[in-house]
mmCIF file of C-alpha atoms in Angstrom:
data_model
loop_
_atom_site.group_PDB
_atom_site.id
_atom_site.type_symbol
_atom_site.label_atom_id
_atom_site.label_comp_id
_atom_site.label_asym_id
_atom_site.label_seq_id
_atom_site.Cartn_x
_atom_site.Cartn_y
_atom_site.Cartn_z
ATOM 1 C CA MET A 29 20.115 18.424 0.355
ATOM 2 C CA ASP A 30 17.762 19.725 -2.151
ATOM 3 C CA LYS A 31 15.546 20.679 0.716
ATOM 4 C CA LEU A 32 17.859 21.709 2.820
ATOM 5 C CA TRP A 33 19.304 24.133 0.101
ATOM 6 C CA ALA A 34 15.740 25.231 -0.737
ATOM 7 C CA HIS A 35 14.979 26.030 3.029
ATOM 8 C CA LEU A 36 18.969 27.782 3.396
ATOM 9 C CA ILE A 37 17.864 30.427 0.530
ATOM 10 C CA GLU A 38 14.270 30.653 1.565
ATOM 11 C CA VAL A 39 13.591 34.743 1.000
ATOM 12 C CA GLN A 40 11.168 36.386 3.782
ATOM 13 C CA PRO A 41 9.428 39.304 2.842
ATOM 14 C CA ALA A 42 10.752 42.739 3.409
ATOM 15 C CA PRO A 43 10.114 44.156 6.994
ATOM 16 C CA ASP A 44 8.011 46.621 7.891
ATOM 17 C CA PRO A 45 9.429 50.278 7.977
ATOM 18 C CA TRP A 46 8.645 50.724 12.103
ATOM 19 C CA VAL A 47 10.876 47.365 12.355
ATOM 20 C CA VAL A 48 13.903 49.130 10.722
ATOM 21 C CA VAL A 49 14.207 51.794 12.870
ATOM 22 C CA VAL A 50 13.444 50.175 16.315
ATOM 23 C CA SER A 51 15.712 47.537 15.692
ATOM 24 C CA ALA A 52 18.427 50.424 15.042
ATOM 25 C CA LEU A 53 17.490 52.050 18.023
ATOM 26 C CA VAL A 54 17.903 48.927 20.171
ATOM 27 C CA ALA A 55 21.171 48.382 18.764
ATOM 28 C CA PHE A 56 22.299 51.495 19.359
ATOM 29 C CA ALA A 57 21.008 51.822 23.039
ATOM 30 C CA ILE A 58 22.626 48.176 23.666
ATOM 31 C CA VAL A 59 26.280 49.737 22.449
ATOM 32 C CA SER A 60 25.786 53.115 23.915
ATOM 33 C CA PHE A 61 24.982 52.364 27.557
ATOM 34 C CA GLY A 62 27.624 50.906 29.663
ATOM 35 C CA MET A 63 26.086 48.237 31.642
ATOM 36 C CA SER A 64 24.422 46.738 28.355
ATOM 37 C CA TRP A 65 27.451 46.779 26.519
ATOM 38 C CA GLN A 66 30.114 44.827 28.830
ATOM 39 C CA LEU A 67 26.753 42.308 28.581
ATOM 40 C CA SER A 68 27.086 42.341 24.934
ATOM 41 C CA ARG A 69 30.693 43.473 23.907
ATOM 42 C CA GLY A 70 31.800 39.596 24.284
ATOM 43 C CA LEU A 71 29.904 38.872 20.884
ATOM 44 C CA ILE A 72 32.162 41.593 19.306
ATOM 45 C CA THR A 73 35.186 40.054 20.485
ATOM 46 C CA ILE A 74 33.976 37.083 18.885
ATOM 47 C CA ALA A 75 33.813 38.776 15.778
ATOM 48 C CA HIS A 76 37.337 40.440 16.078
ATOM 49 C CA GLU A 77 39.194 37.460 17.212
ATOM 50 C CA GLY A 78 37.557 35.390 13.931
ATOM 51 C CA GLY A 79 38.876 38.171 11.847
ATOM 52 C CA HIS A 80 42.398 37.671 12.924
ATOM 53 C CA ALA A 81 41.823 33.568 12.375
ATOM 54 C CA LEU A 82 39.916 34.057 8.674
ATOM 55 C CA MET A 83 42.575 36.562 7.731
ATOM 56 C CA ALA A 84 45.394 33.935 9.146
ATOM 57 C CA LEU A 85 44.246 31.051 6.914
ATOM 58 C CA ALA A 86 43.908 33.304 4.118
ATOM 59 C CA THR A 87 47.556 34.365 4.345
ATOM 60 C CA ARG A 88 48.803 30.726 5.091
ATOM 61 C CA ARG A 89 49.764 31.372 8.525
ATOM 62 C CA LYS A 90 49.580 28.653 11.012
ATOM 63 C CA LEU A 91 46.777 29.126 13.344
ATOM 64 C CA GLU A 92 47.338 27.517 16.468
ATOM 65 C CA GLY A 93 44.411 28.897 18.912
ATOM 66 C CA ILE A 94 41.803 31.595 20.114
ATOM 67 C CA ARG A 95 41.253 32.686 23.697
ATOM 68 C CA LEU A 96 37.946 34.668 24.755
ATOM 69 C CA HIS A 97 38.121 35.887 28.186
ATOM 70 C CA SER A 98 35.620 37.243 30.450
ATOM 71 C CA ASP A 99 36.586 40.505 30.737
ATOM 72 C CA THR A 100 35.316 40.646 27.027
ATOM 73 C CA SER A 101 39.232 40.595 25.682
ATOM 74 C CA GLY A 102 40.549 37.667 23.337
ATOM 75 C CA VAL A 103 43.587 37.014 21.517
ATOM 76 C CA THR A 104 44.431 34.705 18.376
ATOM 77 C CA LEU A 105 47.478 33.119 18.350
ATOM 78 C CA THR A 106 49.693 32.689 14.872
ATOM 79 C CA ARG A 107 52.909 31.184 13.989
ATOM 80 C CA GLY A 108 54.938 32.124 11.006
ATOM 81 C CA ARG A 109 56.919 35.402 9.865
ATOM 82 C CA PRO A 110 57.040 38.120 12.640
ATOM 83 C CA ASN A 111 56.662 40.390 10.018
ATOM 84 C CA GLY A 112 55.597 40.634 6.167
ATOM 85 C CA PRO A 113 52.461 40.925 4.195
ATOM 86 C CA GLY A 114 50.601 38.050 6.252
ATOM 87 C CA MET A 115 51.415 39.698 9.240
ATOM 88 C CA VAL A 116 50.141 43.119 8.623
ATOM 89 C CA LEU A 117 46.635 42.023 7.105
ATOM 90 C CA THR A 118 46.352 39.439 9.754
ATOM 91 C CA ALA A 119 46.500 42.329 12.517
ATOM 92 C CA LEU A 120 44.625 44.385 10.534
ATOM 93 C CA ALA A 121 41.297 42.623 10.384
ATOM 94 C CA GLY A 122 40.827 42.268 13.446
ATOM 95 C CA TYR A 123 39.013 45.812 14.152
ATOM 96 C CA LEU A 124 37.811 45.407 10.898
ATOM 97 C CA ALA A 125 36.390 42.058 11.328
ATOM 98 C CA PRO A 126 32.789 43.119 13.121
ATOM 99 C CA SER A 127 31.724 46.280 10.757
ATOM 100 C CA LEU A 128 32.403 44.241 7.538
ATOM 101 C CA LEU A 129 31.130 41.167 9.038
ATOM 102 C CA GLY A 130 27.651 43.078 9.864
ATOM 103 C CA LEU A 131 27.701 45.068 6.151
ATOM 104 C CA ALA A 132 27.575 41.326 4.577
ATOM 105 C CA ALA A 133 24.718 40.477 7.138
ATOM 106 C CA ALA A 134 23.037 43.833 6.290
ATOM 107 C CA TRP A 135 23.370 42.714 2.425
ATOM 108 C CA LEU A 136 21.405 39.606 3.365
ATOM 109 C CA THR A 137 18.991 40.899 5.613
ATOM 110 C CA GLU A 138 18.308 42.839 2.636
ATOM 111 C CA GLN A 139 17.623 40.518 0.169
ATOM 112 C CA GLY A 140 15.304 38.370 2.954
ATOM 113 C CA ARG A 141 17.692 35.567 3.342
ATOM 114 C CA ILE A 142 17.707 35.620 7.391
ATOM 115 C CA THR A 143 17.742 32.044 7.569
ATOM 116 C CA LEU A 144 21.006 31.624 5.456
ATOM 117 C CA LEU A 145 22.133 34.297 7.560
ATOM 118 C CA MET A 146 21.906 32.653 10.757
ATOM 119 C CA TRP A 147 23.106 29.404 9.555
ATOM 120 C CA THR A 148 26.287 31.231 8.237
ATOM 121 C CA VAL A 149 26.975 32.412 11.487
ATOM 122 C CA LEU A 150 26.034 28.929 12.819
ATOM 123 C CA LEU A 151 29.247 27.585 10.789
ATOM 124 C CA PHE A 152 31.346 30.485 11.791
ATOM 125 C CA LEU A 153 30.875 29.777 15.611
ATOM 126 C CA VAL A 154 31.162 25.940 14.655
ATOM 127 C CA CYS A 155 34.895 26.581 13.081
ATOM 128 C CA MET A 156 35.399 28.843 16.192
ATOM 129 C CA LEU A 157 34.429 26.181 18.238
ATOM 130 C CA LEU A 158 37.409 23.701 16.972
ATOM 131 C CA LEU A 159 40.065 26.302 17.207
ATOM 132 C CA ILE A 160 39.065 27.719 21.267
ATOM 133 C CA ARG A 161 42.267 26.979 23.504
ATOM 134 C CA ASN A 162 39.958 27.707 27.165
ATOM 135 C CA LEU A 163 36.870 26.678 28.714
ATOM 136 C CA TYR A 164 35.412 30.388 28.798
ATOM 137 C CA GLY A 165 35.681 30.912 25.140
ATOM 138 C CA ALA A 166 34.347 27.325 24.642
ATOM 139 C CA LEU A 167 31.299 28.184 26.599
ATOM 140 C CA ILE A 168 30.433 31.605 25.441
ATOM 141 C CA LEU A 169 30.385 30.070 21.697
ATOM 142 C CA LEU A 170 28.340 27.042 22.884
ATOM 143 C CA ALA A 171 25.631 29.420 24.469
ATOM 144 C CA THR A 172 26.021 32.082 21.329
ATOM 145 C CA GLY A 173 25.397 28.945 19.240
ATOM 146 C CA GLY A 174 22.596 27.487 21.005
ATOM 147 C CA ALA A 175 20.992 30.622 20.995
ATOM 148 C CA VAL A 176 21.086 31.183 17.460
ATOM 149 C CA PHE A 177 20.408 27.198 16.348
ATOM 150 C CA ALA A 178 17.147 27.603 18.438
ATOM 151 C CA LEU A 179 16.375 30.540 16.861
ATOM 152 C CA SER A 180 16.639 29.676 13.538
ATOM 153 C CA MET A 181 14.906 26.291 14.246
ATOM 154 C CA TYR A 182 12.034 26.994 16.698
ATOM 155 C CA ALA A 183 11.154 30.421 16.563
ATOM 156 C CA PRO A 184 8.524 31.904 13.959
ATOM 157 C CA ASP A 185 9.748 34.037 10.929
ATOM 158 C CA ASN A 186 8.755 37.931 12.228
ATOM 159 C CA VAL A 187 11.119 36.923 15.210
ATOM 160 C CA GLN A 188 13.779 35.825 13.720
ATOM 161 C CA GLN A 189 13.791 38.836 11.057
ATOM 162 C CA VAL A 190 13.433 40.873 14.068
ATOM 163 C CA VAL A 191 16.722 39.332 16.199
ATOM 164 C CA ALA A 192 18.369 39.249 12.867
ATOM 165 C CA MET A 193 18.096 42.836 12.271
ATOM 166 C CA VAL A 194 18.933 44.218 15.967
ATOM 167 C CA ALA A 195 21.910 41.819 15.338
ATOM 168 C CA VAL A 196 22.694 43.362 12.112
ATOM 169 C CA TRP A 197 23.051 47.065 13.744
ATOM 170 C CA PHE A 198 24.552 45.595 16.545
ATOM 171 C CA LEU A 199 27.896 44.288 14.944
ATOM 172 C CA LEU A 200 27.415 47.814 12.367
ATOM 173 C CA PHE A 201 27.277 50.275 15.768
ATOM 174 C CA GLY A 202 29.457 47.521 18.057
ATOM 175 C CA GLY A 203 32.041 47.599 15.576
ATOM 176 C CA VAL A 204 32.723 51.516 16.176
ATOM 177 C CA ARG A 205 32.780 51.940 20.000
ATOM 178 C CA PRO A 206 35.972 49.262 20.661
ATOM 179 C CA ILE A 207 37.976 51.674 17.565
ATOM 180 C CA ILE A 208 36.452 54.773 20.245
ATOM 181 C CA GLU A 209 37.957 53.288 22.978
ATOM 182 C CA LEU A 210 41.012 51.865 21.832
ATOM 183 C CA GLN A 211 42.001 55.562 20.815
ATOM 184 C CA ARG A 212 41.233 56.493 24.531
ATOM 185 C CA LYS A 213 43.250 53.826 25.869
ATOM 186 C CA ARG A 214 46.002 54.903 23.854
ATOM 187 C CA ARG A 215 46.216 58.257 24.804
ATOM 188 C CA ARG A 216 46.532 57.156 28.177
ATOM 189 C CA ARG A 217 49.502 55.004 26.970
ATOM 190 C CA GLN A 218 47.305 51.866 28.209
ATOM 191 C CA ALA A 219 47.401 49.714 25.070
ATOM 192 C CA ARG A 220 51.006 49.468 23.924
ATOM 193 C CA ASP A 221 50.630 46.198 22.266
ATOM 194 C CA SER A 222 47.197 46.918 20.941
ATOM 195 C CA ASP A 223 46.925 45.746 16.660
ATOM 196 C CA ALA A 224 47.039 49.366 15.858
ATOM 197 C CA ASP A 225 50.559 49.477 17.523
ATOM 198 C CA GLN A 226 52.030 46.413 16.135
ATOM 199 C CA LEU A 227 50.608 47.792 12.917
ATOM 200 C CA ALA A 228 52.885 50.573 13.390
ATOM 201 C CA ARG A 229 55.758 48.393 14.573
ATOM 202 C CA LEU A 230 55.070 45.986 11.643
ATOM 203 C CA THR A 231 54.874 49.170 8.849
ATOM 204 C CA PHE A 232 56.308 53.027 8.758
ATOM 205 C CA LEU A 233 53.155 54.115 9.265
ATOM 206 C CA PRO A 234 52.083 55.302 13.082
ATOM 207 C CA GLY A 235 49.165 53.849 15.394
ATOM 208 C CA GLY A 236 47.338 56.533 14.782
ATOM 209 C CA PHE A 237 46.797 56.142 11.436
ATOM 210 C CA TYR A 238 45.487 52.765 11.863
ATOM 211 C CA VAL A 239 42.833 53.897 14.176
ATOM 212 C CA PHE A 240 41.549 56.220 11.603
ATOM 213 C CA PHE A 241 41.823 53.860 9.009
ATOM 214 C CA PHE A 242 40.034 51.161 11.073
ATOM 215 C CA LEU A 243 37.188 54.115 11.810
ATOM 216 C CA LEU A 244 37.025 55.279 8.628
ATOM 217 C CA VAL A 245 36.039 51.454 7.518
ATOM 218 C CA ALA A 246 33.612 51.514 10.684
ATOM 219 C CA GLY A 247 31.784 54.627 9.649
ATOM 220 C CA ALA A 248 31.541 53.508 6.057
ATOM 221 C CA SER A 249 29.857 50.098 7.009
ATOM 222 C CA VAL A 250 27.195 51.785 9.264
ATOM 223 C CA VAL A 251 26.250 54.208 6.155
ATOM 224 C CA GLY A 252 26.295 51.301 3.774
ATOM 225 C CA GLY A 253 24.178 49.318 6.475
ATOM 226 C CA ALA A 254 21.822 51.992 6.660
ATOM 227 C CA TYR A 255 21.528 52.607 2.871
ATOM 228 C CA LEU A 256 20.567 48.531 2.497
ATOM 229 C CA MET A 257 18.500 48.201 5.213
ATOM 230 C CA ASN A 258 16.597 51.978 4.743
ATOM 231 C CA PRO A 259 12.945 50.765 5.205
ATOM 232 C CA LEU A 260 12.118 53.830 2.197
#
C-alpha cells in the first residue's frame, strides 16, 4: 500500500509552455468543430450525469440508475421528494459538473499529480459503471475506462502529461458549449424538460437565470483553469 500511495502521489515535472498552449488549442478545436464535437461530446455527458448522481447521493436521494445514449444524451434516475433542496441541487449539478471537474483536474495537473488524476478518473468511471442501466452506457464507460487504464499503465510520463492536459482543457471548454446549445434549444422551445426548465418549475426563478448561472460558472472555471495552468 505504501508503494501504491507513493506511485499515486508522485509529482511529475512542469510541462514546457508550448505543451500547455498546444494542448489548449487542440482541445478548443475538438470542441469547436462539429464532427469532432459529436464524437467526443459523450465524454461531457458522462461528467454531466455523474454530477447529477454525485449530488443525488450527497443529498441522500435514492439513486436508481444512469443511462447514456448513442445520441450523446443521458438521464439519471433518482427517487425521493419531487421538490425541495435535494431535488434542486441534483438538477443544478449536471451542467456545472464538467466545468468544476475540469477546474479540479487543472489544479491536480498544475501540482504535477497526473497519476493521481488518472486514477481518480478511473474510480469515478467504475462507480458510474455500477450504476449504469443500459448496454451502450456500459460499453462507453468500459471503453473510456480501458483507455485511461492503458494510458496510466503503459504510456510514458510525457505522453500521460500531454493527454491529461488536453483532457483538462476539453472539460473546461466542453463545459461551455452544451450550455450555449441548451439556450439555443430553449429559444426554439425544443428543451421544455431541460435541467434549467425543471429548476424553473422547482423554484421561483426563470429558466433563463439558471442558463446564465451555468454559463457564469463555466466561464469562471475556464478562467480559473487557465490561471492554474498558465505556463508563465
